[in-house]
Coordinates of C-alpha atoms in Angstrom, one line a residue:
Chain A
X70 CA 0.0 0.0 0.0
X71 CA 2.9 2.4 -0.3
X72 CA 5.0 3.8 -3.1
X73 CA 8.8 3.2 -3.5
X74 CA 9.6 6.6 -2.1
X75 CA 7.6 5.9 1.0
X76 CA 9.4 2.6 1.5
X77 CA 12.9 4.1 1.6
X78 CA 11.7 6.9 3.8
X79 CA 10.1 4.5 6.3
X80 CA 13.5 3.0 7.2
X81 CA 15.6 5.9 8.2
X82 CA 19.2 5.3 8.9
X83 CA 20.2 8.7 10.3
X84 CA 23.6 7.7 11.5
X85 CA 24.8 4.5 10.0
X86 CA 26.9 2.6 12.5
X87 CA 29.4 0.2 11.0
X88 CA 28.5 -3.4 11.4
X89 CA 31.5 -5.6 12.4
X90 CA 30.1 -9.2 12.6
X91 CA 33.5 -10.7 13.6
X92 CA 34.0 -8.3 16.5
X93 CA 30.4 -8.7 17.6
X94 CA 30.7 -12.5 17.5
X95 CA 33.8 -12.4 19.7
X96 CA 31.8 -10.2 22.1
X97 CA 28.9 -12.7 22.0
X98 CA 31.2 -15.6 22.7
X99 CA 32.7 -13.8 25.7
X100 CA 29.2 -13.0 27.1
X101 CA 28.1 -16.6 26.5
X102 CA 31.2 -18.0 28.2
X103 CA 30.8 -15.7 31.2
X104 CA 27.1 -16.5 31.5
X105 CA 27.7 -20.2 31.3
X106 CA 30.5 -19.9 33.8
X107 CA 28.2 -18.0 36.3
X108 CA 25.5 -20.7 35.8
X109 CA 28.0 -23.4 36.7
X110 CA 29.1 -21.5 39.8
X111 CA 25.4 -21.1 40.6
X112 CA 24.9 -24.9 40.2
X113 CA 27.4 -25.5 43.0
X114 CA 25.4 -23.2 45.3
X115 CA 21.8 -24.0 44.5
X116 CA 21.9 -27.3 42.6
X117 CA 18.5 -28.0 41.2
X118 CA 17.3 -24.4 40.8
X119 CA 20.4 -23.6 38.7
X120 CA 19.8 -26.7 36.6
X121 CA 16.3 -25.5 36.0
X122 CA 17.6 -22.0 35.1
X123 CA 19.7 -23.7 32.5
X124 CA 16.8 -25.8 31.3
X125 CA 14.6 -22.6 30.9
X126 CA 17.3 -20.6 29.1
X127 CA 17.9 -23.6 26.9
X128 CA 14.2 -24.1 26.1
X129 CA 13.8 -20.4 25.4
X130 CA 16.7 -20.2 22.9
X131 CA 15.8 -23.6 21.4
X132 CA 12.2 -22.4 20.8
X133 CA 13.6 -19.5 18.7
X134 CA 15.8 -21.8 16.8
X135 CA 13.0 -24.3 16.1
X136 CA 10.6 -21.5 15.2
X137 CA 13.2 -20.4 12.6
X138 CA 13.5 -23.9 11.3
X139 CA 9.7 -24.0 10.9
X140 CA 9.7 -20.6 9.2
X141 CA 12.3 -21.7 6.6
X142 CA 10.5 -24.9 5.9
X143 CA 7.1 -23.2 5.7
X144 CA 8.7 -20.7 3.2
X145 CA 9.8 -23.6 1.0
X146 CA 6.7 -25.7 1.2
X147 CA 4.4 -22.7 0.2
X148 CA 6.9 -21.6 -2.5
X149 CA 6.6 -18.2 -0.8
X150 CA 7.6 -14.9 -2.4
X151 CA 8.2 -12.1 0.0
X152 CA 9.9 -14.1 2.7
X153 CA 12.9 -14.8 0.4
X154 CA 14.3 -11.5 1.7
X155 CA 14.4 -12.6 5.3
X156 CA 15.1 -16.3 4.7
X157 CA 18.9 -16.0 4.7
X158 CA 18.8 -14.5 8.2
X159 CA 16.6 -17.4 9.4
X160 CA 19.1 -19.8 7.9
X161 CA 21.9 -18.2 9.8
X162 CA 19.8 -18.6 12.9
X163 CA 19.7 -22.3 12.3
X164 CA 23.4 -22.4 12.8
X165 CA 22.7 -22.2 16.5
X166 CA 20.8 -25.6 16.6
X167 CA 23.9 -27.9 16.8
X168 CA 25.4 -25.7 19.5
X169 CA 22.2 -25.9 21.5
X170 CA 22.6 -29.7 21.1
X171 CA 26.0 -29.4 22.7
X172 CA 24.6 -27.2 25.5
X173 CA 22.0 -29.9 26.2
X174 CA 24.6 -32.5 27.0
X175 CA 25.4 -31.2 30.5
X176 CA 21.6 -30.9 31.2
X177 CA 21.2 -34.5 30.0
X178 CA 24.1 -35.7 32.2
X179 CA 22.6 -34.0 35.2
X180 CA 19.2 -35.4 34.4
X181 CA 20.4 -39.0 34.0
X182 CA 23.3 -39.3 36.6
X183 CA 21.9 -36.8 39.1
X184 CA 25.3 -35.7 40.5
X185 CA 25.0 -34.7 44.2
X186 CA 21.3 -35.7 44.3
X187 CA 20.2 -32.9 41.9
X188 CA 17.0 -34.0 40.3
X189 CA 15.5 -32.4 37.2
X190 CA 13.2 -35.1 35.9
X191 CA 12.3 -37.3 38.9
X192 CA 11.1 -40.2 36.8
X193 CA 14.7 -40.7 35.6
X194 CA 15.4 -41.9 39.1
X195 CA 13.7 -45.2 38.8
X196 CA 15.0 -46.7 41.9
X197 CA 13.7 -44.0 44.3
X198 CA 10.8 -44.9 46.6
X199 CA 8.7 -42.2 45.2
X200 CA 8.6 -43.5 41.7
X201 CA 8.7 -47.2 42.5
X202 CA 5.4 -47.0 44.4
X203 CA 3.7 -44.9 41.7
X204 CA 1.3 -47.0 39.6
X205 CA 1.0 -44.3 37.0
X206 CA 4.8 -44.4 36.5
X207 CA 4.7 -48.1 35.9
X208 CA 2.1 -47.7 33.2
X209 CA 4.2 -45.0 31.5
X210 CA 7.4 -46.9 32.4
X211 CA 8.6 -47.8 28.9
X212 CA 8.3 -44.3 27.6
X213 CA 9.8 -42.8 30.8
X214 CA 12.9 -45.0 30.8
X215 CA 16.4 -43.8 30.6
X216 CA 17.4 -45.7 27.4
X217 CA 14.3 -44.5 25.5
X218 CA 14.8 -40.9 26.8
X219 CA 18.4 -41.1 25.6
X220 CA 17.4 -42.4 22.2
X221 CA 14.7 -39.8 21.7
X222 CA 17.0 -37.0 22.5
X223 CA 19.6 -38.2 20.1
X224 CA 16.8 -38.5 17.4
X225 CA 15.5 -35.0 18.2
X226 CA 18.8 -33.2 17.8
X227 CA 19.9 -35.5 15.0
X228 CA 16.8 -34.7 12.9
X229 CA 17.0 -30.9 13.6
X230 CA 20.7 -30.8 12.8
X231 CA 20.4 -32.8 9.6
X232 CA 17.4 -30.7 8.5
X233 CA 19.2 -27.4 9.3
X234 CA 22.4 -28.5 7.6
X235 CA 20.7 -29.6 4.4
X236 CA 18.4 -26.5 4.2
X237 CA 21.4 -24.2 4.7
X238 CA 23.6 -26.1 2.3
X239 CA 21.1 -26.1 -0.6
X240 CA 20.4 -22.4 -0.1
X241 CA 24.1 -21.4 0.2
X242 CA 25.1 -23.5 -2.8
X243 CA 22.4 -21.7 -4.9
X244 CA 24.3 -18.5 -4.1
X245 CA 27.4 -19.8 -5.9
X246 CA 26.0 -21.9 -8.8
X247 CA 22.6 -20.2 -9.3
X248 CA 20.9 -23.5 -10.1
X249 CA 17.1 -23.5 -9.5
X250 CA 17.4 -27.2 -8.7
X251 CA 18.2 -26.2 -5.1
X252 CA 14.8 -24.6 -4.7
X253 CA 13.2 -27.9 -5.6
X254 CA 15.5 -29.8 -3.3
X255 CA 14.6 -27.5 -0.4
X256 CA 10.9 -27.8 -1.2
X257 CA 11.0 -31.6 -1.0
X258 CA 13.2 -31.4 2.1
X259 CA 10.6 -29.1 3.7
X260 CA 7.8 -31.4 2.9
X261 CA 9.4 -34.3 4.7
X262 CA 11.0 -32.1 7.3
X263 CA 7.8 -30.4 8.5
X264 CA 6.4 -33.8 9.4
X265 CA 9.5 -34.9 11.2
X266 CA 10.0 -31.5 13.0
X267 CA 6.4 -31.3 14.1
X268 CA 6.7 -34.7 15.7
X269 CA 10.1 -34.2 17.3
X270 CA 9.1 -30.7 18.6
X271 CA 6.0 -32.1 20.2
X272 CA 7.8 -35.0 21.8
X273 CA 10.7 -32.8 22.9
X274 CA 8.3 -30.4 24.6
X275 CA 6.7 -33.4 26.3
X276 CA 10.1 -34.9 27.3
X277 CA 11.7 -31.8 28.7
X278 CA 8.9 -29.7 30.0
X279 CA 5.7 -31.8 30.5
X280 CA 7.4 -34.8 32.1
X281 CA 8.6 -32.5 34.9
X282 CA 5.2 -33.4 36.2
X283 CA 4.5 -36.7 34.4
X284 CA 1.2 -37.3 36.2
X285 CA -0.4 -34.6 34.0
X286 CA -2.3 -35.1 30.7
X287 CA -2.7 -32.6 28.0
X288 CA -3.0 -33.1 24.3
X289 CA -2.3 -29.4 23.6
X290 CA 1.2 -29.3 25.0
X291 CA 3.2 -29.8 21.8
X292 CA 1.1 -27.2 19.9
X293 CA 1.5 -24.8 22.8
X294 CA 5.3 -25.1 22.5
X295 CA 5.1 -24.6 18.7
X296 CA 3.0 -21.5 19.0
X297 CA 5.4 -19.9 21.5
X298 CA 8.3 -20.9 19.3
X299 CA 6.9 -19.2 16.3
X300 CA 6.1 -16.1 18.2
X301 CA 9.6 -15.9 19.6
X302 CA 11.2 -16.6 16.3
X303 CA 9.1 -14.0 14.5
X304 CA 10.0 -11.4 17.2
X305 CA 13.7 -12.2 16.8
X306 CA 13.4 -12.0 13.0
X307 CA 11.8 -8.5 13.2
X308 CA 14.6 -7.3 15.5
X309 CA 17.3 -8.8 13.3
X310 CA 15.9 -7.2 10.1
X311 CA 15.4 -3.8 11.7
X312 CA 19.0 -3.9 13.1
X313 CA 20.3 -4.9 9.7
X314 CA 18.5 -2.0 8.1
X315 CA 20.0 0.3 10.7
X316 CA 23.4 -1.0 9.8
X317 CA 22.6 -0.3 6.2
X318 CA 22.9 -4.0 5.3
X319 CA 19.2 -4.3 4.4
X320 CA 18.7 -0.7 3.0
X321 CA 16.3 -0.8 0.1
X322 CA 15.9 -4.6 0.5
X323 CA 13.9 -5.0 3.6
X324 CA 11.0 -2.5 3.3
X325 CA 7.9 -1.4 5.1
X326 CA 6.0 -4.0 3.1
X327 CA 8.1 -6.9 4.5
X328 CA 7.8 -5.4 8.0
X329 CA 4.0 -5.3 7.6
X330 CA 3.9 -8.9 6.5
X331 CA 6.0 -9.9 9.6
X332 CA 3.6 -7.9 11.7
X333 CA 0.6 -9.7 10.3
X334 CA 2.2 -13.1 11.0
X335 CA 3.0 -11.9 14.6
X336 CA -0.7 -11.0 15.0
X337 CA -1.8 -14.3 13.6
X338 CA 0.5 -16.3 15.9
X339 CA -0.6 -14.1 18.9
X340 CA -4.1 -15.2 18.3
X341 CA -3.0 -18.8 17.6
X342 CA -1.1 -18.9 20.9
X343 CA -4.2 -17.6 22.8
X344 CA -6.4 -20.1 21.0
X345 CA -4.2 -23.0 22.0
X346 CA -3.5 -21.9 25.5
X347 CA -7.2 -21.1 26.1
X348 CA -8.2 -24.5 24.6
X349 CA -5.9 -26.3 27.0
X350 CA -7.2 -24.4 30.0
X351 CA -10.8 -24.6 28.9
X352 CA -10.8 -28.3 28.3
X353 CA -9.3 -29.0 31.7
X354 CA -11.6 -26.5 33.4
X355 CA -14.7 -27.9 31.7
X356 CA -13.9 -31.6 32.3
X357 CA -12.9 -30.8 36.0
X358 CA -11.0 -34.0 36.7
X359 CA -8.4 -33.8 39.5
X360 CA -5.8 -35.7 37.3
X361 CA -5.7 -32.7 35.0
X362 CA -6.8 -29.7 37.1
X363 CA -3.9 -29.9 39.5
X364 CA -1.7 -28.5 36.9
X365 CA -3.6 -25.2 37.1
X366 CA -4.4 -25.4 40.8
X367 CA -0.7 -25.4 41.7
X368 CA -0.2 -22.5 39.3
X369 CA -2.8 -20.5 41.2
X370 CA -0.5 -20.6 44.2
X371 CA 1.2 -17.4 45.4
X372 CA 3.1 -15.4 42.8
X373 CA 2.3 -17.9 40.0
X374 CA -1.3 -16.7 39.9
X375 CA -0.1 -13.2 39.1
X376 CA 2.2 -14.5 36.4
X377 CA -0.7 -16.4 34.9
X378 CA -2.8 -13.2 34.7
X379 CA 0.3 -11.4 33.5
X380 CA 0.5 -13.9 30.6
X381 CA -3.1 -13.5 29.8
X382 CA -3.0 -9.7 29.5
X383 CA 0.7 -9.2 28.6
X384 CA 1.2 -12.1 26.3
X385 CA -2.2 -11.9 24.6
X386 CA -4.4 -8.9 25.1
X387 CA -1.8 -6.2 24.8
X388 CA 0.1 -7.6 21.7
X389 CA -3.2 -8.5 20.1
X390 CA -4.7 -5.0 20.4
X391 CA -1.3 -3.4 19.6
X392 CA -0.8 -5.4 16.4
X393 CA -4.4 -4.8 15.2
X394 CA -3.4 -1.3 14.2
X395 CA -1.8 -0.8 10.8
X396 CA 0.4 2.1 12.0
X397 CA 2.1 -0.1 14.6
X398 CA 2.9 -2.8 12.0
X399 CA 4.7 -0.5 9.6
X400 CA 6.8 1.5 12.1
X401 CA 10.2 -0.2 12.7
X402 CA 10.5 1.3 16.2
X403 CA 7.1 0.1 17.3
X404 CA 7.7 -3.3 15.8
X405 CA 11.0 -3.7 17.7
X406 CA 9.2 -2.6 20.9
X407 CA 6.4 -5.2 20.6
X408 CA 9.0 -7.8 19.6
X409 CA 11.0 -7.2 22.7
X410 CA 7.8 -7.3 24.7
X411 CA 6.8 -10.6 23.2
X412 CA 10.2 -12.1 23.8
X413 CA 10.0 -11.2 27.5
X414 CA 6.6 -12.8 27.8
X415 CA 7.7 -15.8 25.8
X416 CA 10.4 -16.4 28.4
X417 CA 7.8 -15.9 31.2
X418 CA 5.5 -18.4 29.6
X419 CA 8.3 -20.9 29.7
X420 CA 8.8 -20.1 33.4
X421 CA 5.2 -20.6 34.0
X422 CA 5.2 -24.0 32.5
X423 CA 8.5 -25.2 34.0
X424 CA 9.2 -23.9 37.4
X425 CA 5.9 -24.6 39.3
X426 CA 6.0 -28.2 38.1
X427 CA 8.4 -29.0 41.0
X428 CA 6.2 -29.6 44.0
X429 CA 6.6 -30.2 47.7
X430 CA 4.8 -33.2 49.3
X431 CA 1.9 -30.9 50.0
X432 CA 1.5 -30.1 46.3
X433 CA 2.8 -26.5 46.6
X434 CA 5.4 -25.2 44.1
X435 CA 8.9 -25.4 45.6
X436 CA 10.1 -22.3 43.9
X437 CA 8.3 -19.0 43.7
X438 CA 8.7 -16.7 40.7
X439 CA 10.5 -13.7 42.3
X440 CA 13.7 -14.8 44.1
X441 CA 17.4 -14.2 44.2
X442 CA 17.7 -17.1 41.7
X443 CA 16.6 -14.8 39.0
X444 CA 20.3 -13.7 38.8
X445 CA 21.2 -17.3 37.8
X446 CA 18.4 -17.3 35.3
X447 CA 19.8 -14.1 33.7
X448 CA 23.3 -15.7 33.6
X449 CA 22.0 -18.8 32.0
X450 CA 19.9 -16.8 29.5
X451 CA 23.0 -14.7 28.6
X452 CA 25.1 -17.8 28.5
X453 CA 23.0 -19.8 26.1
X454 CA 22.0 -16.6 24.2
X455 CA 25.6 -15.6 23.8
X456 CA 26.5 -18.9 22.2
X457 CA 23.4 -18.7 19.9
X458 CA 24.3 -15.1 18.7
X459 CA 27.9 -16.2 18.3
X460 CA 26.8 -19.1 16.1
X461 CA 24.5 -16.8 14.1
X462 CA 27.2 -14.2 13.5
X463 CA 29.8 -16.8 12.6
X464 CA 27.4 -18.1 9.9
X465 CA 26.5 -14.5 8.9
X466 CA 29.9 -13.6 7.6
X467 CA 30.1 -16.7 5.3
X468 CA 27.3 -15.6 2.9
X469 CA 25.6 -12.6 1.4
X470 CA 22.7 -11.1 3.5
X471 CA 20.1 -12.3 1.0
X472 CA 19.9 -15.4 -1.3
X473 CA 21.0 -13.4 -4.4
X474 CA 20.3 -16.1 -6.9
X475 CA 17.0 -17.4 -5.6
X476 CA 14.5 -17.4 -8.5
X477 CA 12.1 -15.3 -6.3
X478 CA 14.5 -12.8 -4.9
X479 CA 13.5 -9.9 -7.3
X480 CA 9.8 -10.5 -6.7
X481 CA 10.5 -10.5 -3.0
X482 CA 12.4 -7.2 -3.0
X483 CA 9.7 -5.5 -5.1
X484 CA 7.0 -7.1 -2.9
X485 CA 3.9 -4.9 -2.5
X486 CA 1.3 -5.4 0.1
Chain B
X159 CA -21.2 10.3 -29.5
X160 CA -20.1 13.8 -30.5
X161 CA -18.5 16.1 -28.0
X162 CA -21.0 18.8 -26.9
X163 CA -18.4 21.5 -26.4
X164 CA -19.9 24.9 -25.9
X165 CA -23.4 23.6 -25.7
X166 CA -24.7 25.5 -22.7
X167 CA -28.1 23.8 -22.7
X168 CA -26.5 20.5 -22.0
X169 CA -24.8 21.9 -18.9
X170 CA -27.6 20.7 -16.6
X171 CA -27.3 17.1 -17.7
X172 CA -23.6 17.0 -17.7
X173 CA -21.8 14.5 -15.3
X174 CA -18.2 15.2 -16.1
X175 CA -15.3 14.4 -18.4
X176 CA -13.8 11.1 -19.2
X177 CA -10.2 10.7 -20.5
X178 CA -8.9 7.5 -22.0
X179 CA -5.3 6.3 -21.4
X180 CA -3.6 3.2 -22.8
X181 CA -0.8 2.6 -20.3
X182 CA -0.9 2.0 -16.6
X183 CA 2.2 4.3 -16.2
X184 CA 0.5 7.2 -18.0
X185 CA -2.7 7.0 -16.0
X186 CA -0.7 6.7 -12.8
X187 CA 1.2 10.0 -13.6
X188 CA -2.1 11.6 -14.7
X189 CA -3.7 10.6 -11.4
X190 CA -0.9 12.1 -9.5
X191 CA -1.3 15.4 -11.4
X192 CA -5.0 15.5 -10.9
X193 CA -4.5 14.8 -7.2
X194 CA -1.9 17.6 -7.0
X195 CA -4.2 19.9 -8.8
X196 CA -6.6 19.6 -5.9
X197 CA -9.6 17.8 -7.5
X198 CA -11.9 16.0 -5.1
X199 CA -14.7 14.4 -7.2
X200 CA -12.9 12.2 -9.6
X201 CA -12.2 8.5 -10.1
X202 CA -10.1 6.1 -12.1
X203 CA -11.4 2.9 -13.8
X204 CA -8.8 0.3 -14.7
X205 CA -9.3 -3.3 -16.0
X206 CA -7.0 -4.7 -13.3
X207 CA -5.7 -3.4 -9.9
X208 CA -2.8 -1.1 -10.4
X209 CA -0.3 -1.2 -7.6
X210 CA 0.3 2.2 -6.0
X211 CA -2.9 3.8 -7.5
X212 CA -4.2 4.5 -4.0
X213 CA -1.2 6.7 -3.3
X214 CA -1.4 8.3 -6.8
X215 CA -5.0 9.2 -6.2
X216 CA -4.2 10.5 -2.7
X217 CA -6.5 8.0 -1.0
X218 CA -5.9 7.2 2.7
X219 CA -6.3 3.7 4.2
X220 CA -9.6 2.0 3.9
X221 CA -12.0 2.6 6.7
X222 CA -13.4 -0.9 6.6
X223 CA -11.2 -2.1 9.5
X224 CA -13.1 0.3 11.8
X225 CA -16.4 -1.3 10.9
X226 CA -14.9 -4.7 11.5
X227 CA -13.6 -3.6 14.9
X228 CA -17.0 -2.2 15.9
X229 CA -18.7 -5.4 14.7
X230 CA -16.2 -7.6 16.5
X231 CA -16.5 -5.7 19.8
X232 CA -20.3 -5.8 19.6
X233 CA -20.2 -9.5 18.9
X234 CA -18.0 -10.3 21.9
X235 CA -19.8 -8.2 24.5
X236 CA -23.1 -9.0 22.9
X237 CA -22.4 -12.7 23.2
X238 CA -21.3 -12.4 26.8
X239 CA -24.3 -10.3 27.7
X240 CA -26.7 -12.7 26.0
X241 CA -25.2 -15.7 27.9
X242 CA -25.2 -13.8 31.1
X243 CA -28.9 -12.8 30.7
X244 CA -30.0 -16.3 29.7
X245 CA -28.0 -18.3 32.3
X246 CA -27.9 -15.9 35.2
X247 CA -30.9 -13.6 35.0
X248 CA -33.6 -15.2 33.0
X249 CA -33.3 -19.0 33.6
X250 CA -30.6 -19.8 36.2
X251 CA -29.9 -23.5 36.2
X252 CA -27.3 -25.4 38.2
X253 CA -25.3 -27.7 35.8
X254 CA -22.6 -29.9 37.4
X255 CA -22.4 -27.6 40.3
X256 CA -20.8 -24.9 38.2
X257 CA -21.5 -21.2 38.6
X258 CA -24.5 -19.8 36.6
X259 CA -22.2 -17.6 34.6
X260 CA -18.5 -17.9 33.9
X261 CA -16.6 -15.9 31.3
X262 CA -14.7 -19.0 30.5
X263 CA -17.5 -21.2 29.4
X264 CA -19.1 -18.2 27.6
X265 CA -15.9 -17.5 25.8
X266 CA -16.1 -19.9 22.9
X267 CA -19.6 -18.7 21.9
X268 CA -18.7 -15.0 22.4
X269 CA -15.6 -15.6 20.3
X270 CA -17.6 -17.1 17.5
X271 CA -20.0 -14.1 17.6
X272 CA -16.9 -11.8 17.5
X273 CA -15.8 -13.4 14.3
X274 CA -19.4 -13.5 12.8
X275 CA -20.1 -9.8 13.6
X276 CA -16.6 -8.7 12.5
X277 CA -17.3 -10.3 9.2
X278 CA -20.7 -8.7 9.0
X279 CA -19.1 -5.4 9.9
X280 CA -16.6 -5.7 7.2
X281 CA -19.2 -6.5 4.5
X282 CA -21.7 -3.8 5.7
X283 CA -18.8 -1.3 6.0
X284 CA -17.6 -2.1 2.5
X285 CA -21.1 -1.7 1.1
X286 CA -21.7 1.6 2.9
X287 CA -18.3 3.1 2.0
X288 CA -18.7 2.0 -1.7
X289 CA -22.2 3.5 -1.7
X290 CA -23.5 0.1 -2.8
X291 CA -25.9 -1.1 -4.1
X292 CA -25.6 1.4 -7.0
X293 CA -27.8 0.3 -9.9
X294 CA -26.8 3.1 -12.2
X295 CA -23.7 5.1 -12.8
X296 CA -23.3 7.8 -15.6
X297 CA -20.2 6.1 -17.0
X298 CA -22.4 3.1 -18.0
X299 CA -24.3 5.3 -20.3
X300 CA -21.2 6.1 -22.3
X301 CA -20.9 3.9 -25.3
X302 CA -17.3 3.2 -24.7
X303 CA -17.6 2.3 -21.1
X304 CA -16.3 -1.2 -21.9
X305 CA -12.9 0.3 -22.5
X306 CA -12.4 0.4 -18.8
X307 CA -12.9 -3.4 -18.4
X308 CA -10.7 -4.4 -21.4
X309 CA -7.5 -2.7 -22.4
X310 CA -7.8 1.0 -21.6
X311 CA -7.6 3.1 -18.5
X312 CA -10.2 5.7 -17.8
X313 CA -10.0 8.9 -15.7
X314 CA -13.2 10.6 -14.8
X315 CA -13.5 14.1 -13.4
X316 CA -17.0 15.2 -12.3
X317 CA -18.3 18.6 -13.2
X318 CA -19.5 18.9 -9.6
X319 CA -15.9 19.4 -8.5
X320 CA -15.3 23.0 -7.4
X321 CA -12.1 23.0 -9.4
X322 CA -13.9 21.8 -12.5
X323 CA -13.7 24.1 -15.5
X324 CA -14.8 22.7 -18.8
X325 CA -12.1 24.2 -21.0
X326 CA -9.1 24.1 -18.6
X327 CA -9.8 20.6 -17.3
X328 CA -10.1 19.4 -20.9
X329 CA -6.7 21.0 -21.7
X330 CA -5.1 19.5 -18.6
X331 CA -6.3 16.0 -19.5
X332 CA -5.0 16.5 -23.1
X333 CA -1.6 17.5 -21.8
X334 CA -1.5 14.4 -19.5
X335 CA -1.3 12.2 -22.6
X336 CA -5.0 11.2 -23.0
X337 CA -5.9 9.5 -26.3
X338 CA -9.5 10.6 -26.2
X339 CA -11.6 12.9 -24.1
X340 CA -15.4 12.6 -24.0
X341 CA -18.2 14.1 -22.1
X342 CA -20.4 12.1 -19.7
X343 CA -24.1 12.7 -19.3
X344 CA -25.9 12.3 -16.1

């Protein structure tokens, strides 16, 4: 809905700072190393809580990576036009997935070997009296066994890494040889990959988050994780693109039209998240069976209740109303604001689903939301995030900022809403 | 039809001038000039949507979303009120020991009504803003009106426009590269 003159004026770069990806990647690596170091120190002081900090930070950044994986595959499967412009940045984002796999190894070791009695997933401790006397555990025993858990985790990361590697390779190779064959290769890969990734994402969310309280039942859990992942990935994409415009990398390439398209997707996934989250709550509230309702009952305890209301208004109502307005979806500053807002609440949503799952014998959450442990959470967040940003920037320097020889790149740059 | 230039008797039945263009680029530039000249009552007829024509004609964003928002809001609160009235005021009934009214159980229905009335709002708003249904338009009387749905681009300036001046407007349209200029009768 805007002319070419309006597009370039919409993305002002008053003072163009110089973008130094190599320097920035070193910075990110240092931040990541310091953050991870602080998390390890925290682990020696607070054990389980620091392990959960690491799990939450890992889940948050992995959700962004998986959201990007889905966005790349959705782009290919729909043979989409406009998103060709942003696809390369998403592909760089996929470079973080193998490193997230590496970062999961310590969590896995803590989970399985429970050093110093630190328990993350209590069902991995099969010889404990608590689990041994639990009939529900025995019914779910095969799924909740160490060997199957190990195999599944290897399969999750294996499939994501292989998918990310092939998608990136085909796209990067097209830059050099210009063959349209790679577009077809990626489309076929996306068709198979979407099925595999949907299943692995669902089961990964169940294995890492839902089984923290394995007595609970919900058929919505995987979709909940997917909707949050898409929202977080879209928010990061908006921030990345606006920053690249600011550094004059994306000037004249990423226009108001692309920003508007991203804004519309953000609005759609805001509604989608609300739909899924409400459906999960509503089905449980309506059925009113204790086996299911306890999940929300414990989350009505103390500070968690306020966080729940916070998510309702901050993660749905505010972004929904904000993104309804056209003016907010075409302004880079306003889009970056709502992206940061959504990212904060995406993290709080992960908090809300992970932390209150650990209960005392009286079914009261062990940990409250506000506590001194938030420092360890921030350290873990910076630690995992630093490694992800480092991986992104390390990949960023290897290619051009857009897929220059993609058959749809001209159409994408000239995209008109 | 012959041009009725200078025929003052026809002035009462006159609707405006129509100019024919043969390229989207030319009519886009013409529209920009007509917009900048300050005309208000004018329109463009093209056989297909021309990207950027909204800006060239100086049109703002569509006001249909406002109607959709009003419709959606009415639907949501209307639905909630309806359920509240029926289940809490008019015919309270205990089901499974649940409260008479809960915003949760009312939400799916209110949500559906939100969508329904938002869709109604959009359609009604579109009809109102387009002044539809309109069974007759002076352009249809013109024997070359089919140009606008085939391979030509039409620009129509109504004589009711305060800036309209038969001679000067005609000259302006000629200078903009029009192939043919004709007069429209009301």
